[in-house]
Tab-separated table of C-alpha atoms and ligand atoms in Angstrom:
chain	number	residue	atom	x	y	z
A	1	MET	CA	0.000	0.000	0.000
A	2	ASP	CA	1.480	3.357	-0.959
A	3	ALA	CA	1.165	6.664	0.870
A	4	THR	CA	-2.121	8.600	0.892
A	5	GLY	CA	-2.000	12.253	-0.196
A	6	THR	CA	-4.009	15.225	1.085
A	7	ASP	CA	-6.760	14.378	-1.441
A	8	GLY	CA	-7.224	10.971	0.201
A	9	LEU	CA	-5.979	9.123	-2.871
A	10	SER	CA	-3.029	6.763	-2.852
A	11	ARG	CA	-0.132	7.840	-5.054
A	12	THR	CA	-1.035	5.078	-7.521
A	13	ASP	CA	-4.683	6.201	-7.673
A	14	ALA	CA	-3.616	9.818	-8.205
A	15	VAL	CA	-1.284	8.818	-11.065
A	16	GLU	CA	-4.078	6.828	-12.737
A	17	ARG	CA	-6.590	9.655	-12.243
A	18	ASP	CA	-4.301	12.153	-13.981
A	19	CYS	CA	-2.627	9.947	-16.615
A	20	LEU	CA	-3.645	11.012	-20.136
A	21	PHE	CA	-3.835	7.482	-21.552
A	22	CYS	CA	-5.751	6.195	-18.491
A	23	ARG	CA	-8.170	9.055	-19.151
A	24	ILE	CA	-8.486	8.030	-22.811
A	25	ALA	CA	-9.047	4.408	-21.715
A	26	ARG	CA	-11.837	5.599	-19.388
A	27	ARG	CA	-13.210	7.679	-22.303
A	28	GLU	CA	-12.816	10.911	-20.338
A	29	VAL	CA	-10.629	12.268	-23.161
A	30	HIS	CA	-11.687	11.735	-26.770
A	31	ALA	CA	-9.597	9.606	-29.114
A	32	ASP	CA	-10.201	7.967	-32.485
A	33	VAL	CA	-10.464	4.415	-31.129
A	34	LEU	CA	-9.847	1.554	-33.579
A	35	PHE	CA	-9.940	-1.400	-31.181
A	36	GLU	CA	-10.948	-2.110	-27.610
A	37	ASP	CA	-11.330	-5.160	-25.432
A	38	ASP	CA	-11.155	-5.699	-21.684
A	39	ARG	CA	-7.345	-5.378	-21.600
A	40	VAL	CA	-6.202	-3.219	-24.488
A	41	LEU	CA	-7.160	-0.039	-26.346
A	42	ALA	CA	-5.855	1.143	-29.728
A	43	PHE	CA	-6.359	4.667	-31.043
A	44	ARG	CA	-4.905	6.971	-33.673
A	45	ASP	CA	-1.969	9.154	-32.618
A	46	ILE	CA	-2.913	12.836	-32.399
A	47	ASN	CA	0.345	13.792	-34.161
A	48	PRO	CA	0.779	11.113	-36.843
A	49	GLN	CA	4.297	10.431	-38.134
A	50	ALA	CA	3.111	8.147	-40.945
A	51	PRO	CA	-0.143	7.590	-42.893
A	52	VAL	CA	-0.948	4.878	-40.324
A	53	HIS	CA	0.055	5.808	-36.779
A	54	VAL	CA	-1.796	3.979	-34.032
A	55	LEU	CA	-1.015	3.710	-30.331
A	56	VAL	CA	-1.762	0.401	-28.634
A	57	ILE	CA	-1.952	0.509	-24.846
A	58	PRO	CA	-2.787	-1.874	-22.069
A	59	LYS	CA	-5.650	-0.294	-20.115
A	60	ARG	CA	-3.909	-1.044	-16.849
A	61	HIS	CA	-1.501	1.704	-15.912
A	62	ILE	CA	2.146	0.735	-16.376
A	63	GLY	CA	4.524	3.689	-16.633
A	64	SER	CA	6.965	2.379	-19.216
A	65	LEU	CA	8.677	-0.646	-20.698
A	66	ALA	CA	11.207	-0.368	-17.869
A	67	ASP	CA	8.447	-1.119	-15.344
A	68	LEU	CA	7.411	-4.470	-16.845
A	69	THR	CA	7.601	-7.603	-14.720
A	70	GLY	CA	7.001	-11.271	-15.431
A	71	SER	CA	3.337	-10.882	-14.490
A	72	ASP	CA	2.875	-8.575	-17.514
A	73	GLU	CA	3.892	-11.192	-20.095
A	74	ASP	CA	0.374	-12.167	-21.161
A	75	LEU	CA	-0.828	-8.563	-21.252
A	76	MET	CA	2.094	-7.320	-23.339
A	77	GLY	CA	1.919	-10.356	-25.615
A	78	HIS	CA	-1.733	-9.532	-26.195
A	79	THR	CA	-0.845	-5.887	-26.870
A	80	PHE	CA	1.552	-6.952	-29.642
A	81	VAL	CA	-0.963	-9.383	-31.130
A	82	VAL	CA	-3.504	-6.538	-31.286
A	83	ALA	CA	-0.891	-4.359	-33.050
A	84	SER	CA	-0.255	-7.158	-35.555
A	85	SER	CA	-3.989	-7.609	-36.232
A	86	LEU	CA	-4.412	-3.863	-36.736
A	87	ALA	CA	-1.489	-3.791	-39.180
A	88	SER	CA	-3.370	-6.370	-41.201
A	89	GLU	CA	-6.725	-4.567	-40.929
A	90	LEU	CA	-5.159	-1.253	-41.907
A	91	GLY	CA	-3.403	-2.798	-44.914
A	92	VAL	CA	0.227	-2.183	-43.986
A	93	THR	CA	1.597	-5.718	-43.654
A	94	ASP	CA	3.957	-5.054	-46.584
A	95	GLY	CA	6.055	-2.989	-44.162
A	96	PHE	CA	5.313	-1.509	-40.784
A	97	ARG	CA	7.192	-0.533	-37.676
A	98	VAL	CA	6.416	-1.043	-33.999
A	99	VAL	CA	8.165	1.395	-31.678
A	100	GLY	CA	8.336	1.627	-27.917
A	101	ASN	CA	10.009	4.752	-26.577
A	102	CYS	CA	11.177	4.133	-23.023
A	103	GLY	CA	12.231	7.111	-20.936
A	104	GLU	CA	12.466	10.811	-21.725
A	105	LYS	CA	15.910	10.355	-23.310
A	106	ALA	CA	14.421	7.932	-25.855
A	107	GLY	CA	11.514	10.238	-26.657
A	108	GLN	CA	8.831	8.981	-24.298
A	109	SER	CA	6.444	11.854	-23.578
A	110	VAL	CA	3.439	10.006	-22.115
A	111	PHE	CA	4.284	7.829	-19.149
A	112	HIS	CA	1.690	5.113	-19.716
A	113	ILE	CA	3.213	2.236	-21.640
A	114	HIS	CA	2.283	2.208	-25.334
A	115	ILE	CA	3.532	0.878	-28.598
A	116	HIS	CA	3.421	2.906	-31.781
A	117	LEU	CA	2.243	1.071	-34.902
A	118	LEU	CA	3.515	3.003	-37.930
A	119	GLY	CA	2.921	2.144	-41.553
A	120	GLY	CA	2.038	3.403	-44.997
A	121	ARG	CA	5.448	4.786	-45.898
A	122	ARG	CA	9.089	3.697	-46.136
A	123	PHE	CA	11.162	3.961	-42.938
A	124	GLY	CA	14.838	4.679	-42.532
A	125	TRP	CA	17.308	2.959	-40.233
A	126	PRO	CA	18.711	3.727	-37.755
A	127	PRO	CA	15.851	5.734	-36.235
A	128	GLY	CA	16.692	9.243	-35.033
B	201	DGP	P1	5.782	8.894	-26.852
B	201	DGP	O1	6.376	10.215	-27.235
B	201	DGP	O2	6.517	7.678	-27.375
B	201	DGP	O3	5.501	8.840	-25.367
B	201	DGP	O4	4.370	8.865	-27.592
B	201	DGP	C1	3.261	9.553	-27.125
B	201	DGP	C2	2.370	9.788	-28.301
B	201	DGP	O5	1.099	10.160	-27.799
B	201	DGP	C3	2.807	10.900	-29.229
B	201	DGP	O6	3.125	10.349	-30.502
B	201	DGP	C4	1.615	11.832	-29.344
B	201	DGP	C5	0.500	11.028	-28.717
B	201	DGP	N1	-0.470	11.815	-27.977
B	201	DGP	C6	-0.188	12.741	-27.021
B	201	DGP	N2	-1.333	13.253	-26.536
B	201	DGP	C7	-2.349	12.621	-27.200
B	201	DGP	C8	-3.771	12.730	-27.129
B	201	DGP	O7	-4.357	13.491	-26.355
B	201	DGP	N3	-4.471	11.933	-27.964
B	201	DGP	C9	-3.872	11.073	-28.846
B	201	DGP	N4	-4.670	10.349	-29.625
B	201	DGP	N5	-2.533	10.947	-28.930
B	201	DGP	C10	-1.791	11.718	-28.117
């Protein structure tokens, strides 16, 4: 059990209340949702970097890839399978990229774990 703040919420509850992607998962913030089930949500990125740019998130709050533990294996496996299915549905299986930015130094700006599904154009390597 973590500490309770002056608002009576635990630190974890306060993080989940304020987290942008938790708020999208609760449908408090609008997003163009392409897929949803009990564990995962997929929606179009607000600032697309390719003709297809979808974010796939577990609904449960996990801050980043660095926070994963063995108990997240099924959930993250499912998240990748959803990304793969969406790549097929969106017609980009001839070439797509899945990206996970972990930490501010690697470009992570929203601290709720997500994978970017990018497709519909040619990609360079190495990434910037
Ligand atoms: P990253 O920088 O890897 O943490 O990716 C976060 C992505 O989230 C970034 O590509 C832009 C996207 N994003 C930020 N705010 C919103 C929002 O309110 N709605 C949607 N759909 N995407 C957002």
